[in-house]
JSON list of C-alpha atoms in Angstrom, two decimals:
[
{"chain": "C", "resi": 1, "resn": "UNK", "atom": "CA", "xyz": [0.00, 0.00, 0.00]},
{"chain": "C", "resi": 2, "resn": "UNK", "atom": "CA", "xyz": [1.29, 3.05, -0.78]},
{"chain": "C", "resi": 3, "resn": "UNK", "atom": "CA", "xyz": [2.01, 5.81, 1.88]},
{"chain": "C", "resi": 4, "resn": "UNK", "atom": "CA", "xyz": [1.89, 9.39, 0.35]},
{"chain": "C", "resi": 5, "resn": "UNK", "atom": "CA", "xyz": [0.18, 11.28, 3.19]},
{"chain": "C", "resi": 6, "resn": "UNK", "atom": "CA", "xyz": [3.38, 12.89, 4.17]},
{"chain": "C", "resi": 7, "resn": "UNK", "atom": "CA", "xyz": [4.99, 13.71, 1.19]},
{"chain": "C", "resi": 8, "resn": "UNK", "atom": "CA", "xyz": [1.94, 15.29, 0.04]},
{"chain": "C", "resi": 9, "resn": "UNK", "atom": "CA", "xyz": [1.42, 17.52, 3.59]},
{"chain": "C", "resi": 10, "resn": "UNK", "atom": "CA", "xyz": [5.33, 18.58, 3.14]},
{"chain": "C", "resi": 11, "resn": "UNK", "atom": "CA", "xyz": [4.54, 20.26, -0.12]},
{"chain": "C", "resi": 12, "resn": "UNK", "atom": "CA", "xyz": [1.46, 21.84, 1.24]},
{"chain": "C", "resi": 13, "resn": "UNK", "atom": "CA", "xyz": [3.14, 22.97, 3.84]},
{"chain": "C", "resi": 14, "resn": "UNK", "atom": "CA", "xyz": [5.72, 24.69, 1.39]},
{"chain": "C", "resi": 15, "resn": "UNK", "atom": "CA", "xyz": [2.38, 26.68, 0.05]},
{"chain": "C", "resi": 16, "resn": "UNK", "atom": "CA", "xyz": [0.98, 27.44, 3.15]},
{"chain": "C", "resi": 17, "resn": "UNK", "atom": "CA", "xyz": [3.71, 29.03, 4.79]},
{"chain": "C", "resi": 18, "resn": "UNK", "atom": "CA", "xyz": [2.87, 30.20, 8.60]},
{"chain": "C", "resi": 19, "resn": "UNK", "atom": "CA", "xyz": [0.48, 32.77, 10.24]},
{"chain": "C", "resi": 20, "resn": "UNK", "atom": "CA", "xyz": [-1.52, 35.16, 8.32]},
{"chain": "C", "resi": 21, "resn": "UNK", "atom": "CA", "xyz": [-4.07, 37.32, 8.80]},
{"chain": "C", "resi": 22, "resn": "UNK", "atom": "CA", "xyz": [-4.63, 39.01, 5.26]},
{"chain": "C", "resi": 23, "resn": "UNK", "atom": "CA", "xyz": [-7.76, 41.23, 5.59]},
{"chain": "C", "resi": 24, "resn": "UNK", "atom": "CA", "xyz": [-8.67, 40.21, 2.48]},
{"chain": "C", "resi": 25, "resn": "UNK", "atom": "CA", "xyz": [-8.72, 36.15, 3.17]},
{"chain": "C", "resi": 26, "resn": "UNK", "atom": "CA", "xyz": [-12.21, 35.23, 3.90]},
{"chain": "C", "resi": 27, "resn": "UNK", "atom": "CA", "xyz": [-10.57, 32.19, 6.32]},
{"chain": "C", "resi": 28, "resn": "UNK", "atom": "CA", "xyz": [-9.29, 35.07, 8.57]},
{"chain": "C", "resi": 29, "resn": "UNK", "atom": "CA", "xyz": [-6.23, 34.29, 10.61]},
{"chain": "C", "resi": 30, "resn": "UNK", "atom": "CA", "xyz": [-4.40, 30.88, 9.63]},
{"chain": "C", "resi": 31, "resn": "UNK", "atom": "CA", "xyz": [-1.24, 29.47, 10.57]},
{"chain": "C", "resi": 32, "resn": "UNK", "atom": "CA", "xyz": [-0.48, 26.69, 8.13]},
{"chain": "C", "resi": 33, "resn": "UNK", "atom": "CA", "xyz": [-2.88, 26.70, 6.25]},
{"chain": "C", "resi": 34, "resn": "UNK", "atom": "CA", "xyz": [-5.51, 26.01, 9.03]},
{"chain": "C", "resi": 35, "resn": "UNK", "atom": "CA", "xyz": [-8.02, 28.35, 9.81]},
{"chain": "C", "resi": 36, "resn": "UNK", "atom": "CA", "xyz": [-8.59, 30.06, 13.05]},
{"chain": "C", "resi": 37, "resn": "UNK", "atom": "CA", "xyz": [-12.15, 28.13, 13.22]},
{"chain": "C", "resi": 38, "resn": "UNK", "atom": "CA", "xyz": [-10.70, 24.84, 11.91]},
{"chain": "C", "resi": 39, "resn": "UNK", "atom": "CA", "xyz": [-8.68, 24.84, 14.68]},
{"chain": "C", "resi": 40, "resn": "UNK", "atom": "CA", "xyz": [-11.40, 26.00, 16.94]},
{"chain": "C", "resi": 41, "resn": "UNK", "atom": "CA", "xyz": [-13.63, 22.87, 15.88]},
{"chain": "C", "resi": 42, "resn": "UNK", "atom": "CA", "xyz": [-10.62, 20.46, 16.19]},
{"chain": "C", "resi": 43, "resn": "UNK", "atom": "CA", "xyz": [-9.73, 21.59, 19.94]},
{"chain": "C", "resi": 44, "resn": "UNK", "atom": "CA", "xyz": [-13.51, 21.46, 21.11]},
{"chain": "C", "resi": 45, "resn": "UNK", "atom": "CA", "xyz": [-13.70, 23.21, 24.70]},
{"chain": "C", "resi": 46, "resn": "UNK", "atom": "CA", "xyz": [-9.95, 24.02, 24.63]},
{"chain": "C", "resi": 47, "resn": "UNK", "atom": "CA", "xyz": [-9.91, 26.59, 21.93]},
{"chain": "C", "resi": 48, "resn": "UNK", "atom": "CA", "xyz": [-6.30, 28.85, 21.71]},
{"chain": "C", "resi": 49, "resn": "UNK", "atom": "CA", "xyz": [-4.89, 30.75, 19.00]},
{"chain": "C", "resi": 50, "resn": "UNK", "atom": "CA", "xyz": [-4.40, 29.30, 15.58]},
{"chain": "C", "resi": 51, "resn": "UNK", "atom": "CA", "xyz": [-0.43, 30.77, 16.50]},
{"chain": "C", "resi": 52, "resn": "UNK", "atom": "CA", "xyz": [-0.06, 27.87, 18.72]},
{"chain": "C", "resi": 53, "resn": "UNK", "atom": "CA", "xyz": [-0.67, 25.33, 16.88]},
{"chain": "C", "resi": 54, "resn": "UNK", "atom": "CA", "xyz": [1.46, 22.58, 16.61]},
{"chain": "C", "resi": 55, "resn": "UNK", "atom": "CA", "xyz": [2.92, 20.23, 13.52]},
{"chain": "C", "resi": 56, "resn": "UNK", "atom": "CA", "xyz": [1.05, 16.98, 15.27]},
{"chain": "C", "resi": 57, "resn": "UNK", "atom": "CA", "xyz": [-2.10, 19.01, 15.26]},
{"chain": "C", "resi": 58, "resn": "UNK", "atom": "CA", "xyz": [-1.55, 20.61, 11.77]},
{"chain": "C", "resi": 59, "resn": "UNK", "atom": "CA", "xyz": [-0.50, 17.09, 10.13]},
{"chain": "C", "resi": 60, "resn": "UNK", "atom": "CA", "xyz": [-3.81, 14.93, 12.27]},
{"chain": "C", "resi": 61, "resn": "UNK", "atom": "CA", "xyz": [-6.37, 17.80, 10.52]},
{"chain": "C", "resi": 62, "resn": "UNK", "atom": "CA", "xyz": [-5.10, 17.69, 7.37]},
{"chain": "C", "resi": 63, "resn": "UNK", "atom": "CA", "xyz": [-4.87, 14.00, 6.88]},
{"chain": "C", "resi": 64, "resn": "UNK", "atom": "CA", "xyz": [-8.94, 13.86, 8.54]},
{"chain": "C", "resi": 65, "resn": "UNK", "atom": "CA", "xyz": [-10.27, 17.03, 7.18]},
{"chain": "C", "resi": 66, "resn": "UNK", "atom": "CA", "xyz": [-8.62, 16.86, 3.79]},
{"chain": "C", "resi": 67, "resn": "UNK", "atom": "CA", "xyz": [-6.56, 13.54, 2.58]},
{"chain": "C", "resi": 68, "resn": "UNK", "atom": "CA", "xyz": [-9.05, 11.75, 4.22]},
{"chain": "C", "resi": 69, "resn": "UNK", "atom": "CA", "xyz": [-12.14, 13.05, 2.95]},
{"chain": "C", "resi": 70, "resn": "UNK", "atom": "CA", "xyz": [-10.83, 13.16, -1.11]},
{"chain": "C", "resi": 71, "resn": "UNK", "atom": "CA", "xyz": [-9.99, 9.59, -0.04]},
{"chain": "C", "resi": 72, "resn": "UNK", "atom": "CA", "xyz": [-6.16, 9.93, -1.14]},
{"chain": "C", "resi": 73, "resn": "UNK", "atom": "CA", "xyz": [-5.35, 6.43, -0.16]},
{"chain": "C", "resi": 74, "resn": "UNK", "atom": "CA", "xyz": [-7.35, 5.29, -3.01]},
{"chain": "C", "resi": 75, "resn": "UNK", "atom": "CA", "xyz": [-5.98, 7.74, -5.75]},
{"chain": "C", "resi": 76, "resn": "UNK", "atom": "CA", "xyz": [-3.53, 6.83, -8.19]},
{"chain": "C", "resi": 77, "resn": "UNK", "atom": "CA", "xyz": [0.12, 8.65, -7.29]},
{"chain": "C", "resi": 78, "resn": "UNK", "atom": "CA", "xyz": [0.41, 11.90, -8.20]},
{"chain": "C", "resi": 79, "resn": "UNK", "atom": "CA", "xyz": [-3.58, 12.63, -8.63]},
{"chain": "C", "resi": 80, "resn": "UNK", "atom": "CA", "xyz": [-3.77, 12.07, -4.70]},
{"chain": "C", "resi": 81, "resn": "UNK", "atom": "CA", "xyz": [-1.62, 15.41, -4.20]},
{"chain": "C", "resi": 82, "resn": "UNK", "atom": "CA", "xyz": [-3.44, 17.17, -7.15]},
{"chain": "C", "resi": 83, "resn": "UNK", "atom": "CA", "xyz": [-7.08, 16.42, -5.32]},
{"chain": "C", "resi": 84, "resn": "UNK", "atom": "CA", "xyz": [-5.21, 16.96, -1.80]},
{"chain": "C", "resi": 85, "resn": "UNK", "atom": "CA", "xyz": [-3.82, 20.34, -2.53]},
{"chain": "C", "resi": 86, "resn": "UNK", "atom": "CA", "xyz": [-7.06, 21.30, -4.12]},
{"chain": "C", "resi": 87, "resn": "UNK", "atom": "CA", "xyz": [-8.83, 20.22, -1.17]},
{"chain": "C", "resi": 88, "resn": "UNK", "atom": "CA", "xyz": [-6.72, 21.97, 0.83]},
{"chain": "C", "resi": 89, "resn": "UNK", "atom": "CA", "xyz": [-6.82, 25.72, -0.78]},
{"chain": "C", "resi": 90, "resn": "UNK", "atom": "CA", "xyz": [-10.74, 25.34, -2.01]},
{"chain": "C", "resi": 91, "resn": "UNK", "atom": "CA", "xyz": [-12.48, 22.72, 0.25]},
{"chain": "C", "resi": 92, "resn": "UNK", "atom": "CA", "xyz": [-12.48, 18.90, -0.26]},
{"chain": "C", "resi": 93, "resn": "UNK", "atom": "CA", "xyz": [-16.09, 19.04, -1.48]},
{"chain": "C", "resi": 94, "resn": "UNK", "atom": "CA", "xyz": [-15.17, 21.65, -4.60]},
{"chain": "C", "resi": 95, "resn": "UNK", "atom": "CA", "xyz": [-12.14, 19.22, -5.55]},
{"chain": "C", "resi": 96, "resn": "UNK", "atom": "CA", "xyz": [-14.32, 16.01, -5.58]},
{"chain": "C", "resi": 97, "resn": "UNK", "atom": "CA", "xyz": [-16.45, 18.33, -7.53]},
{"chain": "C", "resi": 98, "resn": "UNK", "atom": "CA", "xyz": [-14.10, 19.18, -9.85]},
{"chain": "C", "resi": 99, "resn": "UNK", "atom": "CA", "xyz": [-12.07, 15.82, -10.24]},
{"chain": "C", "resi": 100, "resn": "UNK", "atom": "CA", "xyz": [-15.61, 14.43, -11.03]},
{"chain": "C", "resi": 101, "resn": "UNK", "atom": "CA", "xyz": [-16.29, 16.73, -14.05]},
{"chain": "C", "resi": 102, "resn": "UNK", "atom": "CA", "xyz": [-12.90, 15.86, -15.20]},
{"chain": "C", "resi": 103, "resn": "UNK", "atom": "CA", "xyz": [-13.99, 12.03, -15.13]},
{"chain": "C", "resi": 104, "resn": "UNK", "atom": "CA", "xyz": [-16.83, 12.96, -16.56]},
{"chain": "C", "resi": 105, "resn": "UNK", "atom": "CA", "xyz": [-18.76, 11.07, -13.37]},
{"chain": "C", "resi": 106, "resn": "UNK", "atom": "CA", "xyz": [-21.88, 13.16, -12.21]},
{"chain": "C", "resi": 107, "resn": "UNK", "atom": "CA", "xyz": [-20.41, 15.64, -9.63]},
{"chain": "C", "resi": 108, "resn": "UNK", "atom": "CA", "xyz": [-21.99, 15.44, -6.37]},
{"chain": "C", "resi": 109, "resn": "UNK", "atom": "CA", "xyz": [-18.74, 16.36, -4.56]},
{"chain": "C", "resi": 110, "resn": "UNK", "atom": "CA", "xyz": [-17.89, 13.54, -2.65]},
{"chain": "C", "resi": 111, "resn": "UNK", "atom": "CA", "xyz": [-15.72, 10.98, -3.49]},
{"chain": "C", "resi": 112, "resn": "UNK", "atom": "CA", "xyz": [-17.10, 7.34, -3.68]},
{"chain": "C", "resi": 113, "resn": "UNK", "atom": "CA", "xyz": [-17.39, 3.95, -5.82]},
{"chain": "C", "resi": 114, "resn": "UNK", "atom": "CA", "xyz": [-17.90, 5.23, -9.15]},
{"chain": "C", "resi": 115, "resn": "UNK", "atom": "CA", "xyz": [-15.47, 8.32, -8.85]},
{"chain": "C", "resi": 116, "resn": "UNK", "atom": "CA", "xyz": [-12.94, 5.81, -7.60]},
{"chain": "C", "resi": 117, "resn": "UNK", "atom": "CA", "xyz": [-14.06, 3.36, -10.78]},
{"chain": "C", "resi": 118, "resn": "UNK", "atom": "CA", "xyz": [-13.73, 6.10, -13.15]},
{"chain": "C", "resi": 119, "resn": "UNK", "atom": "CA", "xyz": [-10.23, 7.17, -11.61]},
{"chain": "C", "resi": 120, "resn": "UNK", "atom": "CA", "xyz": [-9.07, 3.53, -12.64]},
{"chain": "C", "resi": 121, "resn": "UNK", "atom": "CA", "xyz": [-9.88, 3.26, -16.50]},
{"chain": "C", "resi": 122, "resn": "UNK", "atom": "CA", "xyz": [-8.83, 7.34, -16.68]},
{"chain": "C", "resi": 123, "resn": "UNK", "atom": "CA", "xyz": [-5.30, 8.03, -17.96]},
{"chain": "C", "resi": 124, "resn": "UNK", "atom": "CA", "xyz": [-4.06, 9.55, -14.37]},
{"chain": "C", "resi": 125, "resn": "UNK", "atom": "CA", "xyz": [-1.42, 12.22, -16.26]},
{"chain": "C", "resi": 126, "resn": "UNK", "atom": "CA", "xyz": [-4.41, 13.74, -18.56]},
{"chain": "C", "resi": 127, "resn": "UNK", "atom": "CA", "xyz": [-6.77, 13.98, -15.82]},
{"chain": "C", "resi": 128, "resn": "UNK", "atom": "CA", "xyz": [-3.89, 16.17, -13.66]},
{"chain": "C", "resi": 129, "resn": "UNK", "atom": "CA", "xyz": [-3.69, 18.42, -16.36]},
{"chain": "C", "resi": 130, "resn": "UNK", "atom": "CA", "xyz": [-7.27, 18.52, -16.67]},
{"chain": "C", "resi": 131, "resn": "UNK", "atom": "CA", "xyz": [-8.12, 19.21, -12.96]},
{"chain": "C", "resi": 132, "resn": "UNK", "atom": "CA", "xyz": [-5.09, 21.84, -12.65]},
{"chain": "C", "resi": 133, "resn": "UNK", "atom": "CA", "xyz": [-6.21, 23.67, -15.69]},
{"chain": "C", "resi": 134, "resn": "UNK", "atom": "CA", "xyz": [-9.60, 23.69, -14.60]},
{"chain": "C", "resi": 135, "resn": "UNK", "atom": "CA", "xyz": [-8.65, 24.21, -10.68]},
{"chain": "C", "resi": 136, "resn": "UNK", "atom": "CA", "xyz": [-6.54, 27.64, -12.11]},
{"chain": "C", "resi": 137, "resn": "UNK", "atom": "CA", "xyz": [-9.54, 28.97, -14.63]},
{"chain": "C", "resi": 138, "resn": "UNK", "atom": "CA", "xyz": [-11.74, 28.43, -12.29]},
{"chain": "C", "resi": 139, "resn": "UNK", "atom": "CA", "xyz": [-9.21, 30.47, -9.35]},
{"chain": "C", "resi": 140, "resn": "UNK", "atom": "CA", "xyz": [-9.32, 33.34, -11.94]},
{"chain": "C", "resi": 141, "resn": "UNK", "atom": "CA", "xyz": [-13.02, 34.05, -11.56]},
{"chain": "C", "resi": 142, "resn": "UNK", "atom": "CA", "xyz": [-12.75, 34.65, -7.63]},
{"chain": "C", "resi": 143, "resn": "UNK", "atom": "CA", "xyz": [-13.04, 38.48, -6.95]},
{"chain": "C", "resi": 144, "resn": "UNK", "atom": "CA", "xyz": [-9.56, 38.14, -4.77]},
{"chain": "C", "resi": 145, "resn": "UNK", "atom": "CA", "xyz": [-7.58, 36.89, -8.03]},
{"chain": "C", "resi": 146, "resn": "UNK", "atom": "CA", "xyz": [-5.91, 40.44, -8.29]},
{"chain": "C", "resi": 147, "resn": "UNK", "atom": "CA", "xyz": [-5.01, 39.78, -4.26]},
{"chain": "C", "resi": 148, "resn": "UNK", "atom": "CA", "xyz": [-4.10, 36.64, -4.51]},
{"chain": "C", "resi": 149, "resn": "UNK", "atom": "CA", "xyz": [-3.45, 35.45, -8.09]},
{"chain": "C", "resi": 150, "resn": "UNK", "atom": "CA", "xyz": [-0.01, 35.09, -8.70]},
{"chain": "C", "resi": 151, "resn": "UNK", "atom": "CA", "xyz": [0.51, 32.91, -5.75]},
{"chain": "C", "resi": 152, "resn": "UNK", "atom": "CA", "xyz": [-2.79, 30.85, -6.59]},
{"chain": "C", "resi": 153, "resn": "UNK", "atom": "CA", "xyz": [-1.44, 30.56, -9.88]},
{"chain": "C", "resi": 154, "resn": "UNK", "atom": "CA", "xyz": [2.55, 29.33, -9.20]},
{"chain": "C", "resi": 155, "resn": "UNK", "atom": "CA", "xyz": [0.83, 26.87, -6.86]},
{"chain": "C", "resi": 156, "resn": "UNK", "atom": "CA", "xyz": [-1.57, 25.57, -9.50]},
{"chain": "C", "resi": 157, "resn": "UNK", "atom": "CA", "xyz": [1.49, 25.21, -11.82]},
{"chain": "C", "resi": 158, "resn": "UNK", "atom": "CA", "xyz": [3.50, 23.83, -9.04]},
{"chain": "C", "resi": 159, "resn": "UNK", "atom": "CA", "xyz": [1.26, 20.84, -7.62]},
{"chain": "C", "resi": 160, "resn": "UNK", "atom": "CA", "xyz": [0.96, 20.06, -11.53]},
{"chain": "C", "resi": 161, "resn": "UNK", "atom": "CA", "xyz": [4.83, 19.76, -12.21]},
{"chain": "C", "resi": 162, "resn": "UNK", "atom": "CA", "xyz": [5.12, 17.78, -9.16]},
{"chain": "C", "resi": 163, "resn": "UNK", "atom": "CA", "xyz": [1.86, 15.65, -9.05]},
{"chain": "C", "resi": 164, "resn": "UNK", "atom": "CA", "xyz": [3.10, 14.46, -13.26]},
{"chain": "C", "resi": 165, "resn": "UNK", "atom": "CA", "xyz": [6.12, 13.38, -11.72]},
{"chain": "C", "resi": 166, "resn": "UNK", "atom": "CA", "xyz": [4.86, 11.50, -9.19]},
{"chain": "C", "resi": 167, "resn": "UNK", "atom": "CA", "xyz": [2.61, 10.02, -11.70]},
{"chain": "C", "resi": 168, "resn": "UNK", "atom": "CA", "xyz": [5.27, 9.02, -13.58]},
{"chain": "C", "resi": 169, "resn": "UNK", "atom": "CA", "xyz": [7.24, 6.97, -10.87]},
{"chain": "C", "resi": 170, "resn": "UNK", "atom": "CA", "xyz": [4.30, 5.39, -9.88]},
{"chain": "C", "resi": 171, "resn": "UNK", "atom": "CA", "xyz": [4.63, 1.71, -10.36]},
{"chain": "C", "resi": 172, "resn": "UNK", "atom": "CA", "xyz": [2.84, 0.32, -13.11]},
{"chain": "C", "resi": 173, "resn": "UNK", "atom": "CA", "xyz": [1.43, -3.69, -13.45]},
{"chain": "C", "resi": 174, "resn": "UNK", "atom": "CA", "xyz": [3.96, -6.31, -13.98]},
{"chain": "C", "resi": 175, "resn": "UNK", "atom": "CA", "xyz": [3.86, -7.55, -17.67]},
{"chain": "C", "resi": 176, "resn": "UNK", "atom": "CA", "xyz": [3.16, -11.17, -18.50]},
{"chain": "C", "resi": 177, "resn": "UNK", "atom": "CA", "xyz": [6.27, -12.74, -19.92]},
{"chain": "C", "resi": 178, "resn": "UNK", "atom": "CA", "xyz": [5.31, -13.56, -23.14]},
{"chain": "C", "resi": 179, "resn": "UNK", "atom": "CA", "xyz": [6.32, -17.49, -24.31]},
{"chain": "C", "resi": 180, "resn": "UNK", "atom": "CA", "xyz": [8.81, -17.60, -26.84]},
{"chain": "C", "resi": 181, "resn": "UNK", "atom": "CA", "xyz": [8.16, -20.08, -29.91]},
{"chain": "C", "resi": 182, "resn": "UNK", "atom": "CA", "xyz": [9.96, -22.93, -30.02]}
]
């Protein structure tokens, strides 16, 4: 089984940098890429400041909140970052969403059987593409593109370039030896 959780959170990580508080941001204050209320929800009764938060915490909500719910244990290599990152910056439910229309699966924005079916007969490289491309034109129609664009956009590019060459290294099926005529 593979194991690409944590590869996957590092380059997040490199994108999310630490705290912010950009007035603009509709997630308010976030350290890590975790919101202030995120954070809130995961501590229950024993809220403190998103500042505080530590790598354990920021590594357990990504993998439930996030991996988890685009189910990135089931997706091919490289196309388990892709949704992940996606997830991540936009919600899980908008990059099930998306990944669907790319499959051409009825979106309903949760990943189940027939998105993972789909996902198996898809070529995994073209459907990276796909969702990036589509991830980044849809980015540009958000009214804090000319905030925020130019880091939305090197990210987009970014998980691409590195989700195609995990793709790539992915194992692939053993081939049948063919028998040789006598």
């Amino acid at each position: 089984m593979k194991d690409s959780f944590q590869p996957a959170l590092k380059e997040v990580l490199k994108s999310e940098g630490g705290y912010v508080n950009h007035p603009l941001d509709p997630g308010g204050a976030t350290n890590k890429g975790i919101t202030q209320k995120t954070y809130d929800a995961f501590r229950g009764a024993h809220k403190q400041s998103v500042k505080l938060i530590t790598d354990a915490e920021v590594a357990s909500i990504y993998k439930a909140r996030y991996w988890d719910a685009v189910k990135g244990d089931q997706l091919p290599a490289g196309l388990d970052y892709a949704v992940f990152d996606f997830a991540v910056n936009s919600g899980p439910a908008r990059s099930a969403h998306f990944l669907q229309t790319v499959l051409g699966v009825s979106p309903d924005g949760s990943i189940g059987p027939k998105t993972l079916q789909a996902v198996l007969s898809s070529d995994v490289p073209s459907v990276i593409r796909k969702l990036c491309q589509s991830r980044l034109a849809w980015l540009k129609l958000l009214k804090t593109w000319s905030t925020f664009g130019k880091g939305w956009e090197r990210r987009a590019t970014s998980v691409q370039a590195i989700a195609l060459q995990w793709a790539s290294r992915a194992p692939t099926a053993p081939s049948v030896p063919q028998a040789t005529p006598v």
